[in-house]
Amino acid sequence: MDGASFSPFSLEHVPFPALVVRDGNIVTCNSAAAELLGLNPAGGPAPDFLAGISAASGPVTGTCTAAGQSWRFSLSPQEDGLLAVLLPQDPEGSPFPGTAALLEQMRQHMNNLTAVTQLITPALQDLGPKYQQYLAIMNQSFYRMLRLMNNAETAGALAEGRLTLSAGPLDLAGLCRELCAKVSGLAEAAGVSFRFDDQRGSLLTTGDSELIQQMLLCLISNALKAAGNGGRAGLRLTETGGRAILTVWDSGSGLDDETGAKVWGAGSGLPIARQIAALHGGVLMLESRPGDGLRVTVSLPVRRPEQPPVLRTPQRAADRTGGFSQVLVELSSVLPWQSFTPDALE
C-alpha cells in the first residue's frame, strides 16, 4: 500500500466513514460512509458538504451533520482525489468532566510515591536481589501509571479540541532512526527482534515531533506485544506521491473478526494515534491477514520547510513525562521487569 491511492478494500480498514471525491463526484467509499451518507460506492455526486470543495493543496477540516449527528471531517489530497474521513463529534465535549483535575491530583500523588521510592532505594538494594526485583516491579508500575495518565490526558485534549500542534521543521527519517535505536535494545530484552528500514537518508518536513514520536511509540508498543517472545517487528519509512509512509509491522497472529472489532478500543492507544495522524493531515490504516501479522500504515503529507531549517524538537510549556524516559513509558506494558531495575534506569 503506497498511501497515495485508496481502493475500496483499503478504505474498509478505516474505522470511520471515509470516501474519496474528485470533481464533485465519488471515486470510492467504504461501507460505513455508504450507510451513513446514503452513497453508492460505485460513484455518484459527492455529499452536499463536499460539493463546493473541488481541490485542496493541503489538509482541510470542517463539521457537518449526518443521520442527526454532528461530525468532524478532514480532507487530504490524494492521487485519486480528496480523501474525506468523518469522525463523530461529541457536542458536550469531554465524556469525563473533571478528568483534568483528577489527573493532576494523580500526578501529584505519583510524584510523592516516586520521591519516597528514590529515598528508600539504596537501603532496599542492600537487602539483596529479591528486593531489587521488588523495586523494579514498583518502578515498572510507575511507568505504566504514567502511560495511562498521559493517554487519558491526550484523549481528553483531543475530545475537547484543546490539543494543538507545536509544529516545526524536522527530519522525519532522523527522528525515526533515533527512536528505533532506543527501541531496538529494549525490544531485545522482551525477546523481540526489531528493525528500522529506511529508503531515504533524510526526509525533511514540518510537524510536531513530540506527537509523532508518541504516535510511533504507541504503534511500536502494540507491535512488540503482538510479536511476542521470539517474534519480529519493525518500522519502515518510505516517501511516495508527496507523502511520508510509515508502516509498523509485526510477525504476530494478525487479527481475526473478533479481535478486529476490538482493536480500536482505548487500551490499544490506536484512537490517539489515529487522531495524531489526522492533526497532521494524515490517515492511519490497518492491514491484517490472520496468521501473517498486522501492518499499521500512517500516511502523512510531506510539507517542506519554507526556509532552510534549523532542526530542533519543538518545546512544550510543560514536560508531561516528569523526567521519565518517554520510550520506557510507552513500552512499559511490554517490557520485562528487568528493564526497570535501579541500575537499568540510571
mmCIF file of C-alpha atoms in Angstrom:
data_model
loop_
_atom_site.group_PDB
_atom_site.id
_atom_site.type_symbol
_atom_site.label_atom_id
_atom_site.label_comp_id
_atom_site.label_asym_id
_atom_site.label_seq_id
_atom_site.Cartn_x
_atom_site.Cartn_y
_atom_site.Cartn_z
ATOM 1 C CA MET A 1 0.000 0.000 0.000
ATOM 2 C CA ASP A 2 1.670 3.245 -1.074
ATOM 3 C CA GLY A 3 -0.661 5.698 0.696
ATOM 4 C CA ALA A 4 -1.311 7.774 -2.428
ATOM 5 C CA SER A 5 -4.196 5.740 -3.798
ATOM 6 C CA PHE A 6 -7.071 4.115 -1.936
ATOM 7 C CA SER A 7 -9.101 1.119 -3.075
ATOM 8 C CA PRO A 8 -12.484 0.185 -1.567
ATOM 9 C CA PHE A 9 -10.692 -2.646 0.242
ATOM 10 C CA SER A 10 -8.159 -0.363 1.893
ATOM 11 C CA LEU A 11 -10.841 2.143 2.886
ATOM 12 C CA GLU A 12 -12.664 -0.658 4.716
ATOM 13 C CA HIS A 13 -9.740 -0.676 7.156
ATOM 14 C CA VAL A 14 -10.573 2.910 8.152
ATOM 15 C CA PRO A 15 -12.820 2.549 11.242
ATOM 16 C CA PHE A 16 -14.904 5.635 10.393
ATOM 17 C CA PRO A 17 -16.859 6.759 7.316
ATOM 18 C CA ALA A 18 -14.334 7.533 4.559
ATOM 19 C CA LEU A 19 -14.644 8.424 0.892
ATOM 20 C CA VAL A 20 -12.585 9.779 -1.981
ATOM 21 C CA VAL A 21 -14.090 12.539 -4.147
ATOM 22 C CA ARG A 22 -12.886 14.183 -7.331
ATOM 23 C CA ASP A 23 -14.531 16.954 -9.363
ATOM 24 C CA GLY A 24 -17.654 16.790 -7.210
ATOM 25 C CA ASN A 25 -18.120 13.039 -7.663
ATOM 26 C CA ILE A 26 -17.392 9.956 -5.582
ATOM 27 C CA VAL A 27 -14.428 7.858 -6.646
ATOM 28 C CA THR A 28 -14.901 5.266 -3.907
ATOM 29 C CA CYS A 29 -16.104 4.979 -0.315
ATOM 30 C CA ASN A 30 -16.196 2.413 2.450
ATOM 31 C CA SER A 31 -19.363 0.724 3.699
ATOM 32 C CA ALA A 32 -19.554 2.990 6.767
ATOM 33 C CA ALA A 33 -19.726 6.100 4.544
ATOM 34 C CA ALA A 34 -22.200 4.447 2.172
ATOM 35 C CA GLU A 35 -24.533 3.616 5.063
ATOM 36 C CA LEU A 36 -24.202 6.952 6.872
ATOM 37 C CA LEU A 37 -24.485 9.220 3.837
ATOM 38 C CA GLY A 38 -26.573 7.015 1.546
ATOM 39 C CA LEU A 39 -23.822 6.816 -1.066
ATOM 40 C CA ASN A 40 -23.210 4.487 -3.963
ATOM 41 C CA PRO A 41 -19.651 3.104 -3.690
ATOM 42 C CA ALA A 42 -19.588 2.757 -7.470
ATOM 43 C CA GLY A 43 -19.945 6.510 -7.984
ATOM 44 C CA GLY A 44 -22.361 9.415 -7.924
ATOM 45 C CA PRO A 45 -22.399 13.010 -6.703
ATOM 46 C CA ALA A 46 -20.434 13.960 -3.606
ATOM 47 C CA PRO A 47 -22.322 14.823 -0.394
ATOM 48 C CA ASP A 48 -23.512 18.409 -0.083
ATOM 49 C CA PHE A 49 -20.880 19.375 2.494
ATOM 50 C CA LEU A 50 -18.167 18.432 -0.021
ATOM 51 C CA ALA A 51 -19.853 19.748 -3.142
ATOM 52 C CA GLY A 52 -18.109 23.127 -3.049
ATOM 53 C CA ILE A 53 -14.642 21.724 -2.454
ATOM 54 C CA SER A 54 -13.109 20.688 -5.742
ATOM 55 C CA ALA A 55 -9.438 20.757 -4.785
ATOM 56 C CA ALA A 56 -7.170 21.432 -1.850
ATOM 57 C CA SER A 57 -3.442 21.972 -1.664
ATOM 58 C CA GLY A 58 -3.315 20.893 1.972
ATOM 59 C CA PRO A 59 -5.449 19.363 4.708
ATOM 60 C CA VAL A 60 -8.937 20.789 5.260
ATOM 61 C CA THR A 61 -11.135 20.270 8.314
ATOM 62 C CA GLY A 62 -14.753 21.130 8.996
ATOM 63 C CA THR A 63 -18.006 19.947 10.524
ATOM 64 C CA CYS A 64 -21.219 18.574 9.083
ATOM 65 C CA THR A 65 -24.434 16.857 10.158
ATOM 66 C CA ALA A 66 -25.364 13.365 9.019
ATOM 67 C CA ALA A 67 -28.027 10.977 10.330
ATOM 68 C CA GLY A 68 -28.906 13.538 13.006
ATOM 69 C CA GLN A 69 -25.373 13.552 14.442
ATOM 70 C CA SER A 70 -22.584 16.114 14.324
ATOM 71 C CA TRP A 71 -19.384 15.012 12.598
ATOM 72 C CA ARG A 72 -15.941 16.458 12.081
ATOM 73 C CA PHE A 73 -14.396 15.788 8.713
ATOM 74 C CA SER A 74 -10.843 16.075 7.470
ATOM 75 C CA LEU A 75 -9.796 16.260 3.829
ATOM 76 C CA SER A 76 -6.365 15.429 2.488
ATOM 77 C CA PRO A 77 -5.227 15.411 -1.163
ATOM 78 C CA GLN A 78 -4.534 12.004 -2.661
ATOM 79 C CA GLU A 79 -3.582 10.765 -6.097
ATOM 80 C CA ASP A 80 -7.194 9.736 -6.796
ATOM 81 C CA GLY A 81 -8.774 12.904 -5.382
ATOM 82 C CA LEU A 82 -9.620 14.199 -1.915
ATOM 83 C CA LEU A 83 -9.805 11.694 0.919
ATOM 84 C CA ALA A 84 -12.550 12.620 3.396
ATOM 85 C CA VAL A 85 -12.740 10.961 6.815
ATOM 86 C CA LEU A 86 -15.637 11.673 9.189
ATOM 87 C CA LEU A 87 -15.233 11.484 12.959
ATOM 88 C CA PRO A 88 -18.116 11.680 15.452
ATOM 89 C CA GLN A 89 -18.197 14.958 17.341
ATOM 90 C CA ASP A 90 -19.210 14.964 20.968
ATOM 91 C CA PRO A 91 -21.440 18.054 21.402
ATOM 92 C CA GLU A 92 -20.836 18.066 25.140
ATOM 93 C CA GLY A 93 -17.059 17.964 24.910
ATOM 94 C CA SER A 94 -15.185 15.527 27.073
ATOM 95 C CA PRO A 95 -17.195 12.485 28.160
ATOM 96 C CA PHE A 96 -15.377 12.625 31.505
ATOM 97 C CA PRO A 97 -15.904 16.054 33.111
ATOM 98 C CA GLY A 98 -13.294 16.836 35.726
ATOM 99 C CA THR A 99 -10.756 14.438 34.224
ATOM 100 C CA ALA A 100 -8.034 17.107 34.006
ATOM 101 C CA ALA A 101 -8.287 17.913 37.724
ATOM 102 C CA LEU A 102 -8.345 14.222 38.618
ATOM 103 C CA LEU A 103 -5.244 13.535 36.526
ATOM 104 C CA GLU A 104 -3.423 16.446 38.139
ATOM 105 C CA GLN A 105 -4.117 15.007 41.596
ATOM 106 C CA MET A 106 -2.949 11.578 40.436
ATOM 107 C CA ARG A 107 0.292 13.102 39.152
ATOM 108 C CA GLN A 108 0.899 14.795 42.487
ATOM 109 C CA HIS A 109 0.397 11.533 44.398
ATOM 110 C CA MET A 110 2.618 9.627 41.973
ATOM 111 C CA ASN A 111 5.334 12.265 42.355
ATOM 112 C CA ASN A 112 5.198 11.691 46.116
ATOM 113 C CA LEU A 113 5.450 7.923 45.669
ATOM 114 C CA THR A 114 8.348 8.317 43.249
ATOM 115 C CA ALA A 115 10.228 10.600 45.631
ATOM 116 C CA VAL A 116 9.792 8.176 48.541
ATOM 117 C CA THR A 117 10.890 5.253 46.357
ATOM 118 C CA GLN A 118 14.084 7.081 45.424
ATOM 119 C CA LEU A 119 14.804 7.706 49.104
ATOM 120 C CA ILE A 120 14.403 4.074 50.152
ATOM 121 C CA THR A 121 16.075 2.541 47.069
ATOM 122 C CA PRO A 122 19.661 2.494 48.472
ATOM 123 C CA ALA A 123 18.535 0.728 51.644
ATOM 124 C CA LEU A 124 16.447 -1.851 49.785
ATOM 125 C CA GLN A 125 19.215 -2.592 47.282
ATOM 126 C CA ASP A 126 21.489 -3.607 50.149
ATOM 127 C CA LEU A 127 18.985 -6.288 51.179
ATOM 128 C CA GLY A 128 19.699 -8.455 48.152
ATOM 129 C CA PRO A 129 18.399 -9.452 44.689
ATOM 130 C CA LYS A 130 14.853 -10.172 45.827
ATOM 131 C CA TYR A 131 14.371 -6.576 46.969
ATOM 132 C CA GLN A 132 15.933 -5.266 43.760
ATOM 133 C CA GLN A 133 13.224 -7.183 41.907
ATOM 134 C CA TYR A 134 10.580 -5.594 44.137
ATOM 135 C CA LEU A 135 11.997 -2.155 43.327
ATOM 136 C CA ALA A 136 11.979 -2.931 39.609
ATOM 137 C CA ILE A 137 8.334 -4.025 39.709
ATOM 138 C CA MET A 138 7.471 -0.858 41.621
ATOM 139 C CA ASN A 139 9.316 1.291 39.073
ATOM 140 C CA GLN A 140 7.586 -0.504 36.213
ATOM 141 C CA SER A 141 4.220 0.239 37.813
ATOM 142 C CA PHE A 142 5.116 3.937 37.979
ATOM 143 C CA TYR A 143 5.925 3.947 34.260
ATOM 144 C CA ARG A 144 2.708 2.121 33.431
ATOM 145 C CA MET A 145 0.615 4.511 35.504
ATOM 146 C CA LEU A 146 2.265 7.470 33.801
ATOM 147 C CA ARG A 147 1.472 5.947 30.399
ATOM 148 C CA LEU A 148 -2.194 5.551 31.338
ATOM 149 C CA MET A 149 -2.382 9.118 32.643
ATOM 150 C CA ASN A 150 -0.681 10.528 29.548
ATOM 151 C CA ASN A 151 -3.081 8.645 27.277
ATOM 152 C CA ALA A 152 -6.089 9.819 29.268
ATOM 153 C CA GLU A 153 -4.833 13.410 29.187
ATOM 154 C CA THR A 154 -4.180 13.281 25.435
ATOM 155 C CA ALA A 155 -7.550 11.642 24.736
ATOM 156 C CA GLY A 156 -9.341 14.324 26.758
ATOM 157 C CA ALA A 157 -7.483 17.132 24.996
ATOM 158 C CA LEU A 158 -8.338 15.621 21.611
ATOM 159 C CA ALA A 159 -12.004 15.182 22.538
ATOM 160 C CA GLU A 160 -12.252 18.808 23.654
ATOM 161 C CA GLY A 161 -10.226 20.202 20.758
ATOM 162 C CA ARG A 162 -7.532 21.513 23.139
ATOM 163 C CA LEU A 163 -4.616 19.628 21.617
ATOM 164 C CA THR A 164 -2.838 21.734 19.024
ATOM 165 C CA LEU A 165 0.282 21.118 17.006
ATOM 166 C CA SER A 166 3.589 22.537 18.172
ATOM 167 C CA ALA A 167 4.885 22.219 14.636
ATOM 168 C CA GLY A 168 8.351 22.921 13.383
ATOM 169 C CA PRO A 169 10.855 21.679 10.810
ATOM 170 C CA LEU A 170 12.058 18.159 11.421
ATOM 171 C CA ASP A 171 13.919 15.329 9.749
ATOM 172 C CA LEU A 172 11.359 12.528 9.921
ATOM 173 C CA ALA A 173 13.916 9.913 8.876
ATOM 174 C CA GLY A 174 16.307 11.097 11.578
ATOM 175 C CA LEU A 175 13.560 11.087 14.207
ATOM 176 C CA CYS A 176 12.598 7.518 13.275
ATOM 177 C CA ARG A 177 16.211 6.354 13.201
ATOM 178 C CA GLU A 178 16.988 7.798 16.634
ATOM 179 C CA LEU A 179 13.761 6.437 18.113
ATOM 180 C CA CYS A 180 14.281 2.947 16.685
ATOM 181 C CA ALA A 181 17.848 2.837 18.004
ATOM 182 C CA LYS A 182 16.408 3.260 21.506
ATOM 183 C CA VAL A 183 13.616 0.755 20.896
ATOM 184 C CA SER A 184 15.847 -1.956 19.438
ATOM 185 C CA GLY A 185 17.802 -2.732 22.606
ATOM 186 C CA LEU A 186 14.690 -2.655 24.772
ATOM 187 C CA ALA A 187 12.816 -4.905 22.348
ATOM 188 C CA GLU A 188 15.659 -7.413 22.573
ATOM 189 C CA ALA A 189 15.093 -7.573 26.333
ATOM 190 C CA ALA A 190 11.476 -8.509 25.562
ATOM 191 C CA GLY A 191 12.641 -11.238 23.178
ATOM 192 C CA VAL A 192 11.618 -9.400 20.002
ATOM 193 C CA SER A 193 13.877 -8.620 17.049
ATOM 194 C CA PHE A 194 13.112 -5.042 15.978
ATOM 195 C CA ARG A 195 14.489 -3.239 12.942
ATOM 196 C CA PHE A 196 14.128 0.041 11.075
ATOM 197 C CA ASP A 197 14.009 0.091 7.269
ATOM 198 C CA ASP A 198 14.626 3.451 5.619
ATOM 199 C CA GLN A 199 14.838 4.032 1.891
ATOM 200 C CA ARG A 200 15.911 7.647 2.448
ATOM 201 C CA GLY A 201 18.756 9.037 4.493
ATOM 202 C CA SER A 202 16.767 12.197 5.261
ATOM 203 C CA LEU A 203 13.168 13.312 4.902
ATOM 204 C CA LEU A 204 12.621 16.985 5.745
ATOM 205 C CA THR A 205 9.089 18.011 6.611
ATOM 206 C CA THR A 206 7.112 20.055 9.128
ATOM 207 C CA GLY A 207 5.308 18.557 12.098
ATOM 208 C CA ASP A 208 5.075 18.090 15.839
ATOM 209 C CA SER A 209 7.980 15.789 16.649
ATOM 210 C CA GLU A 210 6.740 15.034 20.177
ATOM 211 C CA LEU A 211 3.303 13.934 18.982
ATOM 212 C CA ILE A 212 4.745 11.973 16.055
ATOM 213 C CA GLN A 213 7.049 10.148 18.455
ATOM 214 C CA GLN A 214 4.114 9.431 20.778
ATOM 215 C CA MET A 215 2.131 8.044 17.843
ATOM 216 C CA LEU A 216 5.008 5.825 16.687
ATOM 217 C CA LEU A 217 5.739 4.514 20.173
ATOM 218 C CA CYS A 218 2.077 3.601 20.611
ATOM 219 C CA LEU A 219 2.139 1.603 17.370
ATOM 220 C CA ILE A 220 5.521 0.035 18.157
ATOM 221 C CA SER A 221 4.345 -0.994 21.635
ATOM 222 C CA ASN A 222 1.355 -2.779 20.100
ATOM 223 C CA ALA A 223 3.629 -4.444 17.532
ATOM 224 C CA LEU A 224 6.064 -5.735 20.172
ATOM 225 C CA LYS A 225 3.177 -7.097 22.210
ATOM 226 C CA ALA A 226 1.699 -8.839 19.160
ATOM 227 C CA ALA A 227 5.060 -10.267 18.055
ATOM 228 C CA GLY A 228 5.752 -11.839 21.442
ATOM 229 C CA ASN A 229 8.877 -13.590 22.648
ATOM 230 C CA GLY A 230 10.856 -14.848 19.654
ATOM 231 C CA GLY A 231 8.908 -12.684 17.205
ATOM 232 C CA ARG A 232 9.851 -9.866 14.873
ATOM 233 C CA ALA A 233 8.627 -6.297 14.428
ATOM 234 C CA GLY A 234 9.789 -3.137 12.736
ATOM 235 C CA LEU A 235 9.193 0.306 11.310
ATOM 236 C CA ARG A 236 9.539 1.136 7.617
ATOM 237 C CA LEU A 237 9.689 4.668 6.176
ATOM 238 C CA THR A 238 9.170 5.487 2.504
ATOM 239 C CA GLU A 239 8.071 8.540 0.529
ATOM 240 C CA THR A 240 5.714 8.472 -2.433
ATOM 241 C CA GLY A 241 3.412 10.963 -4.081
ATOM 242 C CA GLY A 242 4.426 13.762 -1.722
ATOM 243 C CA ARG A 243 3.541 11.701 1.338
ATOM 244 C CA ALA A 244 5.611 10.016 4.022
ATOM 245 C CA ILE A 245 4.512 6.418 4.544
ATOM 246 C CA LEU A 246 5.246 4.980 7.984
ATOM 247 C CA THR A 247 4.499 1.274 8.363
ATOM 248 C CA VAL A 248 4.744 -0.527 11.705
ATOM 249 C CA TRP A 249 4.576 -4.296 11.274
ATOM 250 C CA ASP A 250 4.806 -7.426 13.381
ATOM 251 C CA SER A 251 5.060 -11.181 12.902
ATOM 252 C CA GLY A 252 2.186 -11.949 15.253
ATOM 253 C CA SER A 253 -1.003 -13.868 14.558
ATOM 254 C CA GLY A 254 -2.829 -10.918 12.991
ATOM 255 C CA LEU A 255 -6.458 -10.032 13.607
ATOM 256 C CA ASP A 256 -9.476 -12.245 13.241
ATOM 257 C CA ASP A 257 -13.011 -10.861 13.040
ATOM 258 C CA GLU A 258 -13.452 -10.841 16.820
ATOM 259 C CA THR A 259 -10.190 -9.113 17.717
ATOM 260 C CA GLY A 260 -10.502 -6.791 14.727
ATOM 261 C CA ALA A 261 -13.729 -5.393 16.162
ATOM 262 C CA LYS A 262 -11.978 -4.628 19.477
ATOM 263 C CA VAL A 263 -8.672 -3.277 18.185
ATOM 264 C CA TRP A 264 -9.863 0.331 18.270
ATOM 265 C CA GLY A 265 -10.558 0.139 21.980
ATOM 266 C CA ALA A 266 -8.965 2.727 24.233
ATOM 267 C CA GLY A 267 -6.488 0.212 25.670
ATOM 268 C CA SER A 268 -4.647 -0.142 22.374
ATOM 269 C CA GLY A 269 -3.912 3.574 22.030
ATOM 270 C CA LEU A 270 -4.893 3.375 18.353
ATOM 271 C CA PRO A 271 -7.621 6.053 18.625
ATOM 272 C CA ILE A 272 -4.998 8.500 19.921
ATOM 273 C CA ALA A 273 -2.511 7.519 17.211
ATOM 274 C CA ARG A 274 -5.184 7.939 14.542
ATOM 275 C CA GLN A 275 -6.106 11.405 15.760
ATOM 276 C CA ILE A 276 -2.462 12.486 15.957
ATOM 277 C CA ALA A 277 -2.126 11.431 12.321
ATOM 278 C CA ALA A 278 -5.297 13.377 11.474
ATOM 279 C CA LEU A 279 -3.902 16.507 13.167
ATOM 280 C CA HIS A 280 -1.037 16.309 10.677
ATOM 281 C CA GLY A 281 -3.447 15.914 7.759
ATOM 282 C CA GLY A 282 -2.747 12.202 7.579
ATOM 283 C CA VAL A 283 -4.591 8.918 7.874
ATOM 284 C CA LEU A 284 -3.946 5.676 9.750
ATOM 285 C CA MET A 285 -4.994 2.316 8.349
ATOM 286 C CA LEU A 286 -4.707 -1.325 9.379
ATOM 287 C CA GLU A 287 -3.866 -4.251 7.141
ATOM 288 C CA SER A 288 -4.101 -7.726 8.634
ATOM 289 C CA ARG A 289 -4.133 -11.299 7.495
ATOM 290 C CA PRO A 290 -4.806 -13.851 10.230
ATOM 291 C CA GLY A 291 -1.581 -15.724 10.891
ATOM 292 C CA ASP A 292 0.526 -13.181 8.998
ATOM 293 C CA GLY A 293 0.776 -10.297 11.449
ATOM 294 C CA LEU A 294 -0.597 -6.771 11.398
ATOM 295 C CA ARG A 295 0.598 -3.750 9.450
ATOM 296 C CA VAL A 296 -0.368 -0.276 10.570
ATOM 297 C CA THR A 297 0.255 2.320 7.876
ATOM 298 C CA VAL A 298 0.328 6.054 8.567
ATOM 299 C CA SER A 299 0.297 8.337 5.525
ATOM 300 C CA LEU A 300 1.407 11.913 6.278
ATOM 301 C CA PRO A 301 1.744 14.810 3.833
ATOM 302 C CA VAL A 302 5.326 15.989 3.375
ATOM 303 C CA ARG A 303 5.458 19.750 3.951
ATOM 304 C CA ARG A 304 8.897 21.062 3.153
ATOM 305 C CA PRO A 305 10.095 23.867 5.448
ATOM 306 C CA GLU A 306 9.922 27.218 3.648
ATOM 307 C CA GLN A 307 13.301 28.328 4.995
ATOM 308 C CA PRO A 308 16.480 26.279 5.395
ATOM 309 C CA PRO A 309 15.616 24.598 8.680
ATOM 310 C CA VAL A 310 17.477 24.558 11.931
ATOM 311 C CA LEU A 311 16.234 21.179 13.056
ATOM 312 C CA ARG A 312 15.159 21.028 16.664
ATOM 313 C CA THR A 313 12.469 19.431 18.766
ATOM 314 C CA PRO A 314 9.663 21.929 19.497
ATOM 315 C CA GLN A 315 9.435 22.543 23.222
ATOM 316 C CA ARG A 316 6.127 22.460 25.080
ATOM 317 C CA ALA A 317 5.207 24.546 28.095
ATOM 318 C CA ALA A 318 5.449 21.562 30.451
ATOM 319 C CA ASP A 319 7.173 18.199 30.459
ATOM 320 C CA ARG A 320 4.452 15.607 30.990
ATOM 321 C CA THR A 321 6.993 12.791 31.459
ATOM 322 C CA GLY A 322 8.293 14.220 34.736
ATOM 323 C CA GLY A 323 11.818 13.204 33.755
ATOM 324 C CA PHE A 324 10.807 9.638 32.879
ATOM 325 C CA SER A 325 12.029 8.267 29.545
ATOM 326 C CA GLN A 326 9.188 8.572 27.027
ATOM 327 C CA VAL A 327 10.354 5.386 25.299
ATOM 328 C CA LEU A 328 10.268 3.422 28.556
ATOM 329 C CA VAL A 329 6.900 4.943 29.450
ATOM 330 C CA GLU A 330 5.287 3.928 26.164
ATOM 331 C CA LEU A 331 6.870 0.451 26.130
ATOM 332 C CA SER A 332 6.356 -0.266 29.837
ATOM 333 C CA SER A 333 3.428 -2.612 29.193
ATOM 334 C CA VAL A 334 5.539 -4.973 27.049
ATOM 335 C CA LEU A 335 8.982 -4.851 28.686
ATOM 336 C CA PRO A 336 10.077 -7.268 31.441
ATOM 337 C CA TRP A 337 10.641 -6.010 34.963
ATOM 338 C CA GLN A 338 14.407 -6.367 34.469
ATOM 339 C CA SER A 339 14.283 -3.231 32.284
ATOM 340 C CA PHE A 340 13.236 -1.198 35.337
ATOM 341 C CA THR A 341 15.832 -2.079 37.943
ATOM 342 C CA PRO A 342 17.544 0.947 39.506
ATOM 343 C CA ASP A 343 20.756 0.094 37.630
ATOM 344 C CA ALA A 344 18.915 -0.205 34.286
ATOM 345 C CA LEU A 345 17.236 3.167 34.789
ATOM 346 C CA GLU A 346 20.470 5.038 35.519
#
